[in-house]
Coordinates of C-alpha atoms in Angstrom, one line a residue:
M232 CA 4.7 1.9 -16.0
T233 CA 2.8 -1.2 -17.7
S234 CA 2.6 -3.0 -21.2
T235 CA 0.4 -2.0 -24.3
G236 CA -2.9 -3.0 -22.5
I237 CA -5.6 -5.6 -23.4
R238 CA -4.0 -8.5 -24.7
R239 CA -5.9 -8.9 -27.8
T240 CA -7.8 -6.6 -30.2
V241 CA -9.9 -7.8 -32.9
A242 CA -13.7 -7.2 -33.4
A243 CA -15.8 -9.9 -32.5
S244 CA -19.3 -9.7 -30.2
G245 CA -21.2 -11.6 -28.0
A246 CA -23.2 -10.8 -25.0
L247 CA -23.9 -13.7 -21.7
A248 CA -26.5 -12.7 -18.6
L249 CA -23.7 -12.1 -16.2
S250 CA -26.0 -10.6 -13.2
L251 CA -24.4 -7.2 -14.6
A252 CA -27.1 -4.7 -13.0
L253 CA -25.7 -5.5 -10.1
T254 CA -23.8 -1.8 -9.5
A255 CA -21.7 -2.3 -6.3
C256 CA -18.3 -2.9 -5.6
G257 CA -17.7 -5.0 -3.0
S258 CA -20.3 -7.6 -2.2
D259 CA -22.2 -9.4 1.1
D260 CA -21.6 -12.9 1.2
D261 CA -24.9 -14.7 0.0
S262 CA -24.0 -18.0 1.5
A263 CA -27.6 -18.4 3.7
S264 CA -29.1 -19.4 -0.3
G265 CA -25.9 -21.6 -0.3
R266 CA -24.1 -19.4 -3.1
T267 CA -21.0 -17.3 -2.9
R268 CA -21.3 -14.6 -4.7
I269 CA -17.6 -12.5 -6.1
T270 CA -17.7 -9.8 -7.9
V271 CA -14.5 -8.7 -9.8
N272 CA -13.2 -5.9 -11.5
C273 CA -10.9 -5.7 -15.2
M274 CA -13.8 -7.1 -17.4
P275 CA -12.8 -6.1 -20.8
P276 CA -14.6 -2.7 -21.8
R277 CA -17.4 -3.5 -24.7
S278 CA -14.7 -1.5 -27.3
A279 CA -12.8 -5.2 -27.4
R280 CA -15.5 -7.0 -28.4
V281 CA -13.6 -10.6 -28.2
D282 CA -11.6 -9.9 -25.3
R283 CA -15.0 -9.1 -23.9
A284 CA -16.8 -12.0 -26.1
F285 CA -14.4 -14.4 -24.2
F286 CA -14.2 -12.9 -20.6
E287 CA -18.0 -13.6 -20.6
E288 CA -17.9 -17.4 -21.9
D289 CA -15.4 -18.3 -19.2
V290 CA -17.1 -16.5 -16.7
A291 CA -20.5 -18.9 -17.7
A292 CA -18.0 -21.6 -18.2
F293 CA -17.1 -21.0 -14.5
E294 CA -20.5 -20.6 -12.8
K295 CA -22.0 -23.6 -15.0
A296 CA -19.0 -25.9 -12.9
H297 CA -19.1 -23.8 -9.8
P298 CA -23.2 -23.6 -9.4
D299 CA -22.5 -22.1 -6.0
I300 CA -20.9 -19.7 -7.1
D301 CA -22.0 -15.9 -8.7
V302 CA -19.9 -14.4 -10.4
V303 CA -20.5 -10.1 -11.2
P304 CA -17.9 -8.6 -13.4
H305 CA -17.5 -5.2 -13.3
D306 CA -15.9 -4.0 -16.7
A307 CA -13.5 -1.6 -17.0
F308 CA -10.0 0.1 -18.7
P309 CA -7.7 0.3 -17.9
C310 CA -8.2 -2.1 -15.2
Q311 CA -7.1 0.4 -12.7
D312 CA -6.9 4.0 -12.1
P313 CA -3.3 5.3 -10.1
K314 CA -5.7 8.4 -9.6
T315 CA -8.7 6.4 -7.7
F316 CA -7.7 3.3 -6.7
D317 CA -6.5 4.1 -3.2
A318 CA -10.0 6.2 -2.6
K319 CA -11.9 2.9 -3.5
L320 CA -10.0 0.6 -1.0
A321 CA -10.0 3.5 1.9
G322 CA -14.3 3.5 0.8
G323 CA -14.8 1.0 0.9
Q324 CA -15.4 0.7 -3.0
M325 CA -13.2 -2.0 -4.4
E326 CA -14.7 -5.0 -5.8
D327 CA -14.3 -8.4 -3.6
V328 CA -11.3 -9.4 -6.1
F329 CA -9.4 -6.8 -7.7
Y330 CA -6.2 -6.0 -9.9
T331 CA -3.3 -4.4 -9.1
Y332 CA -0.3 -3.6 -10.9
F333 CA 3.2 -5.8 -8.9
T334 CA 4.0 -2.1 -7.8
D335 CA 0.7 -1.9 -5.5
A336 CA 1.2 -5.1 -3.9
R337 CA 3.0 -3.7 -0.8
H338 CA 1.0 -0.8 -0.7
V339 CA -1.9 -2.3 -0.4
V340 CA -0.4 -5.0 2.3
D341 CA 0.9 -2.2 4.3
I342 CA -2.7 0.0 4.0
G343 CA -4.4 -3.4 5.5
Q344 CA -6.7 -3.7 2.6
A345 CA -6.1 -7.2 1.3
A346 CA -7.1 -10.3 2.8
D347 CA -4.2 -12.8 4.0
L348 CA -4.6 -15.8 1.2
T349 CA -1.9 -18.0 3.0
P350 CA -4.8 -20.5 4.5
Y351 CA -6.4 -21.1 1.2
L352 CA -3.8 -22.0 -1.0
K353 CA -5.1 -25.6 -1.2
E354 CA -8.0 -24.5 -3.3
L355 CA -5.6 -22.6 -6.1
K356 CA -4.0 -26.0 -7.7
S357 CA -2.1 -23.7 -10.1
Y358 CA 0.2 -21.5 -6.7
G359 CA 3.3 -24.2 -7.0
T360 CA 3.4 -24.2 -10.6
L361 CA 4.0 -20.3 -10.7
Q362 CA 7.1 -18.8 -11.0
R363 CA 8.6 -17.8 -7.8
R364 CA 10.0 -14.4 -8.5
L365 CA 6.4 -13.5 -9.4
R366 CA 4.7 -15.0 -6.6
D367 CA 7.1 -13.4 -4.5
I368 CA 5.6 -10.0 -5.6
Y369 CA 3.1 -10.9 -3.8
T370 CA 3.8 -12.7 -0.8
V371 CA 4.8 -10.0 1.9
D372 CA 6.5 -11.1 4.9
G373 CA 5.8 -15.3 4.8
K374 CA 2.1 -14.3 3.9
V375 CA 0.8 -14.4 0.7
Y376 CA -1.9 -11.5 -0.4
G377 CA -2.4 -12.2 -3.8
I378 CA -1.9 -14.4 -7.3
P379 CA 0.7 -13.1 -10.4
R380 CA -2.1 -13.1 -13.2
T381 CA 0.8 -11.9 -16.3
G382 CA 4.1 -11.5 -16.4
Y383 CA 6.6 -9.3 -19.0
S384 CA 10.0 -8.4 -19.6
I385 CA 11.6 -5.4 -21.7
G386 CA 13.1 -6.7 -25.0
L387 CA 14.9 -4.8 -27.9
V388 CA 12.4 -4.7 -30.2
Y389 CA 14.5 -4.5 -34.3
H390 CA 13.7 -4.9 -37.4
R391 CA 15.2 -7.7 -39.2
E392 CA 15.3 -6.1 -42.8
L393 CA 17.0 -2.8 -42.2
F394 CA 18.9 -5.0 -39.9
E395 CA 19.6 -7.1 -43.3
K396 CA 19.5 -3.7 -45.7
A397 CA 22.4 -2.9 -43.5
G398 CA 24.5 -5.6 -43.4
L399 CA 23.9 -6.5 -40.3
D400 CA 22.8 -10.3 -39.0
P401 CA 19.1 -10.5 -37.6
D402 CA 19.3 -14.1 -36.4
R403 CA 22.6 -12.0 -34.4
P404 CA 20.8 -8.6 -32.5
P405 CA 22.9 -6.8 -30.1
A406 CA 23.9 -8.0 -26.9
T407 CA 25.8 -5.3 -25.8
W408 CA 24.8 -0.9 -25.5
E409 CA 28.3 -1.0 -27.7
E410 CA 26.5 -3.2 -30.2
V411 CA 23.8 -1.0 -30.2
R412 CA 25.4 1.8 -30.7
A413 CA 27.4 0.2 -33.6
A414 CA 24.1 -1.3 -35.1
A415 CA 21.9 1.8 -34.9
K416 CA 25.0 3.8 -36.8
R417 CA 24.9 1.7 -39.6
I418 CA 21.1 1.8 -39.7
A419 CA 20.3 4.7 -39.4
A420 CA 23.1 4.8 -42.6
L421 CA 20.8 3.4 -45.2
G422 CA 19.5 7.4 -45.1
D423 CA 16.3 8.4 -46.1
G424 CA 14.7 8.6 -42.9
T425 CA 15.5 5.9 -41.3
V426 CA 16.2 6.2 -37.1
G427 CA 18.3 3.3 -35.9
Y428 CA 17.7 3.0 -32.4
A429 CA 14.9 5.2 -30.4
D430 CA 14.0 6.2 -26.6
Y431 CA 10.8 7.5 -25.1
S432 CA 12.1 11.4 -23.1
A433 CA 8.8 12.4 -22.3
Q434 CA 5.3 11.7 -20.0
N435 CA 7.3 9.9 -17.4
Q436 CA 8.4 7.0 -20.3
G437 CA 11.7 8.5 -20.6
G438 CA 12.2 7.9 -16.5
W439 CA 11.0 4.2 -17.4
H440 CA 13.5 3.6 -19.7
F441 CA 16.1 4.9 -18.3
T442 CA 15.7 2.4 -14.8
A443 CA 15.5 -0.5 -17.8
E444 CA 18.4 0.8 -19.1
L445 CA 19.7 1.7 -15.5
Y446 CA 18.8 -2.0 -14.4
S447 CA 21.3 -3.4 -17.8
R448 CA 24.6 -2.5 -15.9
G449 CA 23.9 -3.4 -12.9
G450 CA 22.6 0.0 -11.4
D451 CA 19.8 0.8 -9.4
V452 CA 17.5 3.9 -9.3
V453 CA 17.5 3.5 -5.0
S454 CA 19.1 1.7 -2.8
A455 CA 18.1 -1.5 -1.1
D456 CA 16.2 0.3 2.1
G457 CA 14.4 2.5 -0.5
K458 CA 15.8 5.2 1.2
K459 CA 18.4 6.9 -0.9
A460 CA 18.8 7.2 -4.5
T461 CA 21.2 5.3 -6.4
V462 CA 21.0 6.8 -9.5
D463 CA 24.5 9.1 -9.6
T464 CA 26.8 6.4 -10.6
P465 CA 29.0 5.0 -12.6
E466 CA 25.8 3.2 -14.3
G467 CA 23.9 5.9 -15.1
R468 CA 26.1 8.4 -15.6
A469 CA 27.0 5.5 -19.1
V470 CA 23.5 5.3 -19.3
L471 CA 23.3 8.4 -20.4
R472 CA 26.6 8.6 -22.2
T473 CA 25.7 6.4 -24.5
L474 CA 22.0 8.2 -25.4
H475 CA 24.1 11.3 -25.4
D476 CA 26.9 9.8 -28.1
M477 CA 23.7 8.1 -30.7
R478 CA 22.2 11.3 -30.6
W479 CA 24.8 13.9 -31.0
T480 CA 28.1 11.9 -32.1
D481 CA 26.8 8.8 -34.1
G482 CA 23.3 10.8 -35.4
S483 CA 22.0 7.3 -34.8
M484 CA 18.3 8.6 -33.2
G485 CA 17.1 11.0 -35.1
S486 CA 16.6 14.8 -34.4
K487 CA 13.0 14.7 -33.4
Q488 CA 13.1 13.8 -29.8
L489 CA 10.4 14.0 -27.2
L490 CA 9.2 11.0 -28.2
V491 CA 6.5 8.6 -26.7
I492 CA 6.0 5.2 -26.7
N493 CA 3.1 5.8 -29.9
D494 CA 5.6 7.7 -31.4
V495 CA 8.2 4.7 -31.5
Q496 CA 5.9 2.8 -32.6
Q497 CA 4.6 3.9 -35.8
M498 CA 8.3 4.5 -36.6
M499 CA 8.9 1.0 -36.4
G500 CA 5.9 0.6 -38.3
A501 CA 6.4 2.6 -40.9
G502 CA 10.0 0.6 -41.1
K503 CA 11.8 3.9 -40.5
L504 CA 13.5 2.3 -37.1
G505 CA 15.9 -0.4 -36.3
M506 CA 15.7 -1.0 -32.6
Y507 CA 13.5 0.6 -30.0
L508 CA 13.3 -1.4 -26.0
A509 CA 9.2 -2.4 -25.1
A510 CA 8.0 -5.7 -24.2
P511 CA 6.5 -8.4 -26.3
D512 CA 3.1 -6.7 -26.3
N513 CA 3.9 -4.5 -28.6
I514 CA 4.6 -6.9 -31.3
P515 CA 0.9 -7.5 -32.4
V516 CA 0.1 -3.4 -31.3
L517 CA 2.9 -2.9 -34.5
V518 CA 1.5 -4.6 -37.2
K519 CA -2.3 -4.5 -36.1
E520 CA -2.0 -0.7 -35.8
K521 CA 1.0 0.8 -36.9
G522 CA 1.4 -1.2 -40.5
A523 CA 4.4 -3.8 -39.6
D524 CA 4.9 -7.1 -40.9
Y525 CA 5.4 -10.2 -38.5
E526 CA 8.4 -11.2 -40.1
D527 CA 10.1 -8.1 -39.9
I528 CA 9.6 -7.3 -36.3
A529 CA 12.2 -9.6 -34.1
L530 CA 12.7 -9.1 -30.2
A531 CA 15.7 -9.8 -27.9
P532 CA 17.3 -9.6 -24.4
M533 CA 18.0 -6.5 -23.0
P534 CA 21.0 -5.4 -23.5
G535 CA 24.0 -5.2 -21.2
G536 CA 23.6 -8.4 -20.1
K537 CA 22.7 -8.2 -16.0
A538 CA 19.3 -7.2 -15.6
T539 CA 16.1 -6.6 -18.1
L540 CA 12.8 -4.2 -15.7
I541 CA 9.7 -6.8 -15.1
G542 CA 5.7 -5.7 -14.6
G543 CA 3.2 -7.3 -14.6
D544 CA -0.8 -7.8 -12.8
G545 CA -2.6 -9.9 -10.8
Y546 CA -5.2 -10.1 -8.2
M547 CA -5.3 -9.9 -4.7
V548 CA -8.2 -10.2 -2.6
D549 CA -10.2 -7.4 -0.3
K550 CA -9.8 -7.8 3.5
K551 CA -13.6 -7.7 3.8
A552 CA -14.6 -11.1 1.9
T553 CA -15.2 -13.3 3.8
P554 CA -13.5 -16.8 4.0
A555 CA -16.2 -18.1 1.3
Q556 CA -15.4 -15.5 -1.0
I557 CA -11.7 -16.2 -0.4
R558 CA -12.0 -20.1 -2.1
A559 CA -14.8 -19.1 -3.9
A560 CA -12.1 -16.4 -5.6
L561 CA -9.3 -18.9 -6.2
K562 CA -11.6 -21.1 -7.8
W563 CA -12.0 -18.2 -10.7
L564 CA -7.9 -17.6 -10.6
D565 CA -7.6 -21.2 -11.3
H566 CA -10.4 -21.6 -14.2
M567 CA -10.0 -18.0 -15.9
F568 CA -6.1 -17.3 -16.1
L569 CA -3.6 -19.7 -14.4
T570 CA -4.9 -23.4 -16.1
P571 CA -1.9 -24.1 -18.8
G572 CA -3.5 -23.8 -21.9
D573 CA -6.9 -22.6 -21.0
G574 CA -9.5 -19.5 -19.9
F575 CA -8.8 -16.2 -21.0
L576 CA -5.4 -16.3 -21.4
G577 CA -4.6 -19.3 -22.3
D578 CA -7.5 -20.8 -25.2
Y579 CA -4.9 -21.0 -27.9
A580 CA -7.0 -22.3 -29.9
R581 CA -9.7 -19.7 -29.7
A582 CA -7.2 -17.0 -30.1
K583 CA -6.1 -18.4 -33.0
K584 CA -9.6 -18.6 -34.6
K585 CA -10.7 -14.9 -33.8
G586 CA -7.7 -13.9 -35.3
A587 CA -5.7 -13.0 -32.4
P588 CA -1.9 -13.4 -32.4
V589 CA -0.4 -16.6 -30.6
G590 CA 2.7 -17.6 -30.2
L591 CA 4.2 -14.9 -28.4
P592 CA 7.3 -15.5 -26.0
E593 CA 5.4 -14.0 -23.2
P594 CA 3.6 -13.9 -20.0
R595 CA 5.3 -17.5 -19.3
L596 CA 3.9 -17.7 -16.1
F597 CA 4.5 -21.1 -15.2
T598 CA 7.3 -23.9 -14.2
G599 CA 7.6 -27.2 -14.8
A600 CA 5.8 -29.9 -16.5
A601 CA 2.9 -26.4 -16.4
D602 CA 5.1 -24.0 -18.9
A603 CA 5.5 -27.6 -20.8
E604 CA 1.9 -27.7 -21.5
D605 CA 1.3 -24.4 -22.1
Q606 CA 4.3 -23.9 -24.4
R607 CA 3.5 -27.1 -26.1
V608 CA -0.3 -25.8 -27.0
K609 CA 1.1 -22.4 -27.2
R610 CA 3.5 -23.6 -30.3
A611 CA 0.3 -26.2 -31.7
H612 CA -2.0 -22.9 -32.5
A613 CA 0.9 -20.5 -33.1
N614 CA 0.3 -18.0 -36.2
V615 CA 3.6 -15.5 -35.5
P616 CA 6.9 -16.2 -36.4
V617 CA 7.9 -17.7 -33.4
E618 CA 12.1 -17.9 -34.4
N619 CA 12.0 -14.2 -34.4
Y620 CA 11.6 -14.5 -29.8
R621 CA 13.5 -17.5 -29.6
P622 CA 17.1 -15.0 -28.8
F623 CA 14.7 -13.2 -26.8
L624 CA 13.3 -16.1 -25.0
D625 CA 17.0 -17.9 -24.8
G626 CA 18.8 -15.2 -23.4
S627 CA 16.0 -13.5 -21.2
R628 CA 16.5 -16.1 -18.6
R629 CA 19.8 -15.5 -17.7
L630 CA 19.0 -11.5 -16.8
E631 CA 17.6 -11.0 -13.0
T632 CA 14.7 -9.3 -13.2
K633 CA 13.8 -6.9 -11.5
I634 CA 10.2 -4.8 -10.8
E635 CA 9.8 -0.4 -10.8
P636 CA 11.3 1.6 -8.2
P637 CA 8.9 2.8 -5.0
H638 CA 7.1 5.4 -5.8
A639 CA 7.8 4.6 -9.6
Q640 CA 5.9 7.9 -11.4
Q641 CA 7.1 10.3 -9.5
I642 CA 10.7 9.4 -10.0
Y643 CA 9.7 8.3 -13.4
S644 CA 8.5 12.2 -13.9
V645 CA 11.9 13.8 -12.5
L646 CA 14.0 11.0 -15.3
D647 CA 12.0 12.2 -17.8
G648 CA 13.4 15.7 -17.4
V649 CA 17.2 14.3 -17.4
V650 CA 16.9 11.7 -20.6
S651 CA 14.7 14.5 -22.1
A652 CA 17.7 17.3 -21.3
V653 CA 20.6 14.8 -22.6
L654 CA 18.8 14.4 -25.9
T655 CA 17.6 17.6 -26.5
Q656 CA 20.9 19.7 -25.6
E657 CA 24.2 18.7 -27.1
D658 CA 26.0 20.7 -23.8
A659 CA 23.7 19.2 -21.5
D660 CA 26.0 18.3 -18.1
I661 CA 25.6 14.5 -16.9
D662 CA 27.0 15.2 -14.1
R663 CA 25.0 17.8 -12.7
L664 CA 21.7 16.4 -13.9
L665 CA 22.6 13.2 -12.3
K666 CA 23.5 14.8 -9.1
D667 CA 20.1 17.1 -9.0
A668 CA 18.2 13.8 -9.6
S669 CA 19.4 12.8 -7.0
G670 CA 18.3 14.6 -4.5
K671 CA 14.9 15.3 -5.8
I672 CA 15.1 11.1 -5.8
D673 CA 15.7 12.0 -2.0
G674 CA 13.1 14.0 -1.4
I675 CA 10.4 11.8 -2.9
L676 CA 11.5 9.0 -0.8
A677 CA 12.1 11.4 2.4
R678 CA 7.8 11.9 2.5
G679 CA 7.4 8.5 2.1

């Protein structure tokens, strides 16, 4: 699954002449004229006016600094449509530099559609500063086929005011699932429709969160070789038993189930929900769209202490790109996304000026001196209560990070039924549900 989408959503306008009349996807290297042309995707749509203006400004600045390179951006939201992604690749319709989710990387390499960037990495000044765990996602058999742009991990979003009303310390959020259950029960006891803890259980989102909760307990969805399901385990049963008992024994999850992300965000924004699992980019959505206050919303690391699910995105380069286009692409990525405190994702002064949130704990892309500089500039321009996210920053570093399983959406569809059954049927047979799910996942993995 992805996080909530475009990072900034406040209104502004602006347009620059960017040669957008070109409609083809992949482009020919125009080196005969002394200029190299690259097409790139994931330009924000016109409806996201601030992001669009920032993107256009940054591309124009890049072309001014590199007069030998033409960048032709194509707008799209979402940046990748899973229903057309493979067809575009196979049909030669993909841009020269194209957006991918972390879970796409190996697949694109396996079908032979990505350029090997390894010989050109010296063109990417920032590469050595990026977190290794993120770089490794795009590394296959020692060769680099893509560059990470953002990364996120799931944590526990919680409502500080409700914690205080329930007699809980908002500066010491739950660290274990037992503590989550106890806190949820106390919050639900406030009454007036207040729910202690909510979880998704529809539209594949229940399967996504089951995976995150399984990781948090040290379990996994599939075996290390990717051939067998590993959900029918003590850890899998513990996930479902906790959800069952919170829902039916404690009554701390409310009676309305089959929830999806928007439902849960509405509850939190209205001050009627104590906790749910999400990435940090949920926070501005809660405030700007759902009525919450930044001061009330806090973030803790994933309960359980074992691992957290990570996601994110990056860019790969089409296999037909010329060496000049690959070099141009890496220079463009450095300029747009990978310079601490600058560019489309890192110009915090510009973001603050336009009313976008600055100071959220992720994405945290860099290491060492680059990370220190990025965090310094972010703190200098922060306009959100950064101390509310201190538990998440401190605690998440101690967790193992794990990406989504192969064939994630198909597997999530299977696990959706498991989670929804537990939350809607008090007598749900957890052992049977997991056994059946395991067989179905084995079938998905066998089909490849």
